[in-house]
mmCIF file of C-alpha atoms in Angstrom:
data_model
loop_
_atom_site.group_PDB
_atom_site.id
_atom_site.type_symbol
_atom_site.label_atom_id
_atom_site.label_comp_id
_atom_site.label_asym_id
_atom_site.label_seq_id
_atom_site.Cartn_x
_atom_site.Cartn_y
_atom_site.Cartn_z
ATOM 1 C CA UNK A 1 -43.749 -196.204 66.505
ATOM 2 C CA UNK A 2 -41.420 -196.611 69.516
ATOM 3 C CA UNK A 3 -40.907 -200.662 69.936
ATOM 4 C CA UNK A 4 -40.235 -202.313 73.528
ATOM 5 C CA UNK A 5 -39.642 -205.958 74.049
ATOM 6 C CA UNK A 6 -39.802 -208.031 77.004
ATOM 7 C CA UNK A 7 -37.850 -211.280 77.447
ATOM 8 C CA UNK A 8 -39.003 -213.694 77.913
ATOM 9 C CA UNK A 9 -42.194 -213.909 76.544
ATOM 10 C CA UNK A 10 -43.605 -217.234 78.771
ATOM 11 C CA UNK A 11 -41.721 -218.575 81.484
ATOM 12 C CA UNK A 12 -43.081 -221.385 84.011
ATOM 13 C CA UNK A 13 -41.558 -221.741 87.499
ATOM 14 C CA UNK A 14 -41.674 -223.505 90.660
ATOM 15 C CA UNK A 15 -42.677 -221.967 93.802
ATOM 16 C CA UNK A 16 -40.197 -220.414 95.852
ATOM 17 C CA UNK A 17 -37.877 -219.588 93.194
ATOM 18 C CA UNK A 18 -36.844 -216.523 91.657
ATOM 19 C CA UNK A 19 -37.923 -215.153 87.850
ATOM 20 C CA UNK A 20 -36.221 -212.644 86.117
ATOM 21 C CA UNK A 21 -37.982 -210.227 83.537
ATOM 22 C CA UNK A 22 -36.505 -207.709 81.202
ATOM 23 C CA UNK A 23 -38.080 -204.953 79.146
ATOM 24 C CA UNK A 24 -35.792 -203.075 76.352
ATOM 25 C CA UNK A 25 -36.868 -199.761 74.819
ATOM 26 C CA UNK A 26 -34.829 -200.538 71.428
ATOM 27 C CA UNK A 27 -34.776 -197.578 69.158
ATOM 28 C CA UNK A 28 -35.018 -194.806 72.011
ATOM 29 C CA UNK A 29 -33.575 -194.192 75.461
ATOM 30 C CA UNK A 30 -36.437 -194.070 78.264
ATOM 31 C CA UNK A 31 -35.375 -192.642 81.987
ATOM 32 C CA UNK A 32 -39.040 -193.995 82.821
ATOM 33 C CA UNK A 33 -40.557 -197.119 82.348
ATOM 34 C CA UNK A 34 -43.131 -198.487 84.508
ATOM 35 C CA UNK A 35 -44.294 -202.543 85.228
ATOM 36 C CA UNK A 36 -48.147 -203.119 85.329
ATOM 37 C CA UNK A 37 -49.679 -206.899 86.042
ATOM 38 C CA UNK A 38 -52.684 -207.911 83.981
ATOM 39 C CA UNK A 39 -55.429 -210.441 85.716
ATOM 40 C CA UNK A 40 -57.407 -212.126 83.371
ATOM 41 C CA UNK A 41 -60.149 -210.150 81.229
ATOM 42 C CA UNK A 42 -58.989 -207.074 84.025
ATOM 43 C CA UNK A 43 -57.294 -203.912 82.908
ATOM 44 C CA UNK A 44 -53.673 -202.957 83.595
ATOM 45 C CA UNK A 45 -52.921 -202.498 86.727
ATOM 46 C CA UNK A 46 -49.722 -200.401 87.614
ATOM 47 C CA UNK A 47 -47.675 -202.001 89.480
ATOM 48 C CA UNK A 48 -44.062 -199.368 90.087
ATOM 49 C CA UNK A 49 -42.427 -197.378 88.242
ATOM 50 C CA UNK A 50 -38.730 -197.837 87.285
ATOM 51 C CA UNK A 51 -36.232 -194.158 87.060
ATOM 52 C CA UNK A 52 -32.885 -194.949 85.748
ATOM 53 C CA UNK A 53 -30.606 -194.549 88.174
ATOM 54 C CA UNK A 54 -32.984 -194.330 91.181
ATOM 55 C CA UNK A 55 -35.055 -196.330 93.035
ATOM 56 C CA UNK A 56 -37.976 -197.606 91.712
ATOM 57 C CA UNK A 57 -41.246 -195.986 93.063
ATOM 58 C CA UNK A 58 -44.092 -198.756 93.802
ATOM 59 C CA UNK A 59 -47.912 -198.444 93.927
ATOM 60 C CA UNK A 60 -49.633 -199.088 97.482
ATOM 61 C CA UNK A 61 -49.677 -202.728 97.856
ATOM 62 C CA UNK A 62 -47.160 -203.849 95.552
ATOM 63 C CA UNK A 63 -44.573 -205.511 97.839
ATOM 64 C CA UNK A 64 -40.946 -203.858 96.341
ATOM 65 C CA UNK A 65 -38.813 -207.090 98.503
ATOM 66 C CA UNK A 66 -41.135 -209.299 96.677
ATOM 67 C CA UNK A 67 -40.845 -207.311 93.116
ATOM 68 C CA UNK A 68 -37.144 -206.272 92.730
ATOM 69 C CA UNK A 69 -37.075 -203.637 90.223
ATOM 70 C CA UNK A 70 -33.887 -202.452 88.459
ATOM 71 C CA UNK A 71 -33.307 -199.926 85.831
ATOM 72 C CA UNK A 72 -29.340 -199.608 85.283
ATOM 73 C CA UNK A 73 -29.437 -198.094 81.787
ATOM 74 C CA UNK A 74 -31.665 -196.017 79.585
ATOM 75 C CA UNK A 75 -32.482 -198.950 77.557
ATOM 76 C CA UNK A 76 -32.744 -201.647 80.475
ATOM 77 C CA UNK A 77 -35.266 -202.212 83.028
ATOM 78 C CA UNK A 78 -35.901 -205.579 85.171
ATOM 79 C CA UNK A 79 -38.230 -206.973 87.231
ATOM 80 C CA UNK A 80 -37.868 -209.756 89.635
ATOM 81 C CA UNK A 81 -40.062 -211.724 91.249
ATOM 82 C CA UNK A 82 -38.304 -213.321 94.066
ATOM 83 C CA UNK A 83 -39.605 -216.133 95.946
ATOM 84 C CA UNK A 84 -42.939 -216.811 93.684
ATOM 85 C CA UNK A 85 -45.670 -218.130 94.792
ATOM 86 C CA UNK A 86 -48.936 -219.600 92.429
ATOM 87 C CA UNK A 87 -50.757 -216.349 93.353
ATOM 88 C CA UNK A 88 -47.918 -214.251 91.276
ATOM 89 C CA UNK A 89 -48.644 -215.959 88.039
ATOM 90 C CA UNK A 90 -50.141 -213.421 86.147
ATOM 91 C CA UNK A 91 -49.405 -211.433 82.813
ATOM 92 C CA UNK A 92 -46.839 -208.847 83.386
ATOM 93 C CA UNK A 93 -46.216 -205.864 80.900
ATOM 94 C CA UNK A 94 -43.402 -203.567 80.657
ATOM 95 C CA UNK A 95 -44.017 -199.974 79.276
ATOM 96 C CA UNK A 96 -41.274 -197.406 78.426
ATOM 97 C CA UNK A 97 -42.281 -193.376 77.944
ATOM 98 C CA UNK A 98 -40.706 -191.182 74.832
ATOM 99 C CA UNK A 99 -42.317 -187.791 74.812
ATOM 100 C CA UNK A 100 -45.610 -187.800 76.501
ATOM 101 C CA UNK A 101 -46.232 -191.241 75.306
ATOM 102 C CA UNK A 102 -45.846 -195.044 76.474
ATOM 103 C CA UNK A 103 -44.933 -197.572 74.413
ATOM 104 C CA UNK A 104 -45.550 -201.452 75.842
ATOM 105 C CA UNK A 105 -43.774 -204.575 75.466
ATOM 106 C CA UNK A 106 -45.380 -207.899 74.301
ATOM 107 C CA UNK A 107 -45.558 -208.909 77.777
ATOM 108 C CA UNK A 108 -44.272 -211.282 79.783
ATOM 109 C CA UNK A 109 -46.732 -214.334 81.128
ATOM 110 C CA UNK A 110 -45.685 -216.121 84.083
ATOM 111 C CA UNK A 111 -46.982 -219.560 85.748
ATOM 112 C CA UNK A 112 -45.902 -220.664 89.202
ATOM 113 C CA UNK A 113 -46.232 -224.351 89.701
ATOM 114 C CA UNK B 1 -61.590 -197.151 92.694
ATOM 115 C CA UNK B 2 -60.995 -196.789 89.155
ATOM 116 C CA UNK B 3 -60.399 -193.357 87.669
ATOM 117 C CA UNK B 4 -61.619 -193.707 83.944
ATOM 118 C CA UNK B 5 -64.758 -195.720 83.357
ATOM 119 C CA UNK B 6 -65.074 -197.208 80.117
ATOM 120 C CA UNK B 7 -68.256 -198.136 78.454
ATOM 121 C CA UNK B 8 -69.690 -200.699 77.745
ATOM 122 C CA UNK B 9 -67.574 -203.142 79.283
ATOM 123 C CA UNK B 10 -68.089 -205.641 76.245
ATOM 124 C CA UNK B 11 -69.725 -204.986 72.561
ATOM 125 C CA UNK B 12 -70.397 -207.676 70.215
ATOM 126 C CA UNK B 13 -71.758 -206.424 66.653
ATOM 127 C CA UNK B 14 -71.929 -207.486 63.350
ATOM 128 C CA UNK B 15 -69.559 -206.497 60.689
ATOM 129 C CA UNK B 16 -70.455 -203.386 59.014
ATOM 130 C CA UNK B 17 -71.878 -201.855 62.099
ATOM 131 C CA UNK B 18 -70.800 -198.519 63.730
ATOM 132 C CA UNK B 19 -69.667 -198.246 67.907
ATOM 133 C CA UNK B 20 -68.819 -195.925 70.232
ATOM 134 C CA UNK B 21 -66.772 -196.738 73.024
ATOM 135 C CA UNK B 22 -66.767 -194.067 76.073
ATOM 136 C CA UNK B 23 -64.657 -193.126 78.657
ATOM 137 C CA UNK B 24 -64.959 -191.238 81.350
ATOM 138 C CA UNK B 25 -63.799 -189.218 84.707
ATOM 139 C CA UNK B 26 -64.216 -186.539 86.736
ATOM 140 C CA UNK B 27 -60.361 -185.798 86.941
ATOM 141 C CA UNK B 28 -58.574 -183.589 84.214
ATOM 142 C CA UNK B 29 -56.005 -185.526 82.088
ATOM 143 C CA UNK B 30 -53.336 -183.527 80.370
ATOM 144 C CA UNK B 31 -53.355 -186.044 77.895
ATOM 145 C CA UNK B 32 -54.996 -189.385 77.063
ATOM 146 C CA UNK B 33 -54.072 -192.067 75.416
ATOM 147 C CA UNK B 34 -56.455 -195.013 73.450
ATOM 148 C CA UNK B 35 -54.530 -198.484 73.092
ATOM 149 C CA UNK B 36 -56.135 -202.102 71.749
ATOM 150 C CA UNK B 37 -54.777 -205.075 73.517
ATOM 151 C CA UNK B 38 -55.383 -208.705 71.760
ATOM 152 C CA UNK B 39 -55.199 -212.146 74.095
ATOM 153 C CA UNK B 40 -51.573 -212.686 75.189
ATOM 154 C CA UNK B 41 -49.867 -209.428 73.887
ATOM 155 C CA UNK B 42 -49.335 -206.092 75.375
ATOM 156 C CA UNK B 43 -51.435 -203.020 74.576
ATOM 157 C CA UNK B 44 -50.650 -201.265 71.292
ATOM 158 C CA UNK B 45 -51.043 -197.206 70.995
ATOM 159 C CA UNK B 46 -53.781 -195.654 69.205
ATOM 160 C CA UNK B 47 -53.895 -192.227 69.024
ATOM 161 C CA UNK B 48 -52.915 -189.771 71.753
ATOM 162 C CA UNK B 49 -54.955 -186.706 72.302
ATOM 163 C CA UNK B 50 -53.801 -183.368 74.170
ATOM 164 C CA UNK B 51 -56.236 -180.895 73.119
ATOM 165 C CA UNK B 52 -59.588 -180.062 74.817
ATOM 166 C CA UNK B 53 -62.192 -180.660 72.240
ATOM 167 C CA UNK B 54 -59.479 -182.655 69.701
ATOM 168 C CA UNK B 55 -60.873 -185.282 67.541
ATOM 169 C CA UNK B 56 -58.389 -187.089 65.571
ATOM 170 C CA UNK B 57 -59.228 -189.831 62.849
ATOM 171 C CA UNK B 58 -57.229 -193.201 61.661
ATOM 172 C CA UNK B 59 -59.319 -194.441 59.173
ATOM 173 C CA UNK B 60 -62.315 -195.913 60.148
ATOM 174 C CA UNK B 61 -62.051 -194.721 64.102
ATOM 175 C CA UNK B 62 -62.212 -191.606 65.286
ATOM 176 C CA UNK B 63 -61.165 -190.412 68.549
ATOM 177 C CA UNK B 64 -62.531 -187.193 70.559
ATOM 178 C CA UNK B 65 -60.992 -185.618 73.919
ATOM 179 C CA UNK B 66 -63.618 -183.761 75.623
ATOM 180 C CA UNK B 67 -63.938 -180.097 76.046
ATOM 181 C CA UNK B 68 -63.071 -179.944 79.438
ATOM 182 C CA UNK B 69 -60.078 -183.240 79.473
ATOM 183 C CA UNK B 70 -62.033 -185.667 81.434
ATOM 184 C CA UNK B 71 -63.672 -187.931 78.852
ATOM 185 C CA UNK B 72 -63.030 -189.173 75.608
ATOM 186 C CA UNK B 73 -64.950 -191.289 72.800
ATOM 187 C CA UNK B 74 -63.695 -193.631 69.786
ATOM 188 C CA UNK B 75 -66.217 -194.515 67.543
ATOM 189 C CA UNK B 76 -65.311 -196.927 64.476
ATOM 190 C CA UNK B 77 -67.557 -196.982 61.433
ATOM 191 C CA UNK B 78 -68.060 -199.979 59.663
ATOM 192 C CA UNK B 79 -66.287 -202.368 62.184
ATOM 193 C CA UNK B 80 -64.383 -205.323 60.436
ATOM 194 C CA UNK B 81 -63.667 -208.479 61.996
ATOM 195 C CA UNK B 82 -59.746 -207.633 62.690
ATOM 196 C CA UNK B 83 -61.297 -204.912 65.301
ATOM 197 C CA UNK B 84 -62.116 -207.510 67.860
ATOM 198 C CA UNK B 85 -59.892 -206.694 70.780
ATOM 199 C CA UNK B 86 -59.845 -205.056 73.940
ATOM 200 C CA UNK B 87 -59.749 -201.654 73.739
ATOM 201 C CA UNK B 88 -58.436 -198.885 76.871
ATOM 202 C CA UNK B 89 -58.233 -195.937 77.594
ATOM 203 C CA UNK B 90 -55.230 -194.140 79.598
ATOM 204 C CA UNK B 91 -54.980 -190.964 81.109
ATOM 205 C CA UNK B 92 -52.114 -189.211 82.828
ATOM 206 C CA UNK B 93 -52.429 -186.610 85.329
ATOM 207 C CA UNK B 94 -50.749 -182.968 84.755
ATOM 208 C CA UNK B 95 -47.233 -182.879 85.745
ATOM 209 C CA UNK B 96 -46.909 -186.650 85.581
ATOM 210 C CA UNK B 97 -45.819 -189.235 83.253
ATOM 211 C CA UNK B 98 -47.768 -192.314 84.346
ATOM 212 C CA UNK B 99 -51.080 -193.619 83.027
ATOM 213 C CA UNK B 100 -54.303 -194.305 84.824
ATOM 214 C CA UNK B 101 -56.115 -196.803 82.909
ATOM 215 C CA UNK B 102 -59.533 -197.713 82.150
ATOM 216 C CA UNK B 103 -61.548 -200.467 83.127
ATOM 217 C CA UNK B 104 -61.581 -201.474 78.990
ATOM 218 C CA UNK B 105 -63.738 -202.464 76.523
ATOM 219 C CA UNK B 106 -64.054 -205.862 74.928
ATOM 220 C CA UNK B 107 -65.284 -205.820 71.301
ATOM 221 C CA UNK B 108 -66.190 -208.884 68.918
ATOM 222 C CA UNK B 109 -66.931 -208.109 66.012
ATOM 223 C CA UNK B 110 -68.709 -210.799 64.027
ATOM 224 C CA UNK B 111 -68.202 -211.620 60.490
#
């Protein structure tokens, strides 16, 4: 199957700052990938979705000043969380679509302090 | 408002037992999609199912897609231990290339 990473895998930051997340779709090009946030024992919850080349299309209620999303290659998309509070820590997964299917990263699990 | 319900929300058996794992909706889905999640990683695909009245097997589990593209079953026969995991369901909508997900299933199997 298709394989996506996301880098990095935990990161642990202090509130106010900025966080940086990227998801790489590394044996196949992806014009779509999309960013969902995981809550504890929840389902996925989608959070935008990232077009190379385009602006990023977000869900009602996602904030997109607060989650910077940028996908400048076929292979590249990031997310930033800018100015993180405690109530962002959460699990956040990347996903990037070949064919009619999505492949997801590992995830990325994030802690503001 | 969540678009697929999944059922039951959490399963524990005993090894050797058989499940079936539901989901369903009143929308159409052009396709759907069954993943397994495990603590701390992402969700890992299935199967994917296109066909109105598809089943498809891997092994032990065996996955349906309703007749009419709004529900879908997996059941596994004989679950093992290295089941255990979270297991959802995604749907996407004609025309469009993102997922709707389930609410999920938890499943402990134990040995």
């Amino acid at each position: 199957g298709a394989v996506v990473s996301q880098h990095p895998s935990r990161v642990i930051c202090k509130s106010g700052t900025s966080v940086k997340i990227e998801c790489r779709s590394l044996d196949f090009q992806a014009t779509t990938m999309f960013w969902y946030r995981q809550f504890p024992k929840q389902s996925l919850m989608l959070m935008a979705t990232s077009n190379e080349g385009s602006k990023a299309t977000y869900e009602q209620g996602v904030e997109k000043d607060k989650f910077l999303i940028n996908h400048a290659s076929l292979t590249l998309s990031t997310l930033t969380v800018t100015s993180a509070h405690p109530e962002d820590s959460s699990f956040y997964i990347c996903s990037a679509v070949t064919g009619y299917e999505q492949y997801f990263g590992p995830g990325t699990r994030l802690t503001v302090t | 408002t969540q678009l697929l319900e999944q059922s039951p929300q959490f399963l524990s058996i005993q090894e050797g037992e058989n499940l079936t794992v539901y989901c369903n909706s009143s929308s159409v889905f052009s396709s759907l999609q069954w993943y397994r999640q495990e603590p701390g990683e992402g969700p890992v695909l299935l199967v994917t199912v296109v066909t109105g009245g598809e089943v498809k097997k891997l092994k032990r589990l065996t996955f349906q897609f309703g007749d009419a593209r709004k529900d879908s079953s997996l059941h596994i026969t004989a679950a093992q231990p290295g089941d255990t995991g979270l297991y959802l369901c995604a749907g996407a909508k004609p025309g469009a290339n993102n997922l709707f997900f389930g609410t999920g299933t938890r499943l402990t199997v134990i040995p």
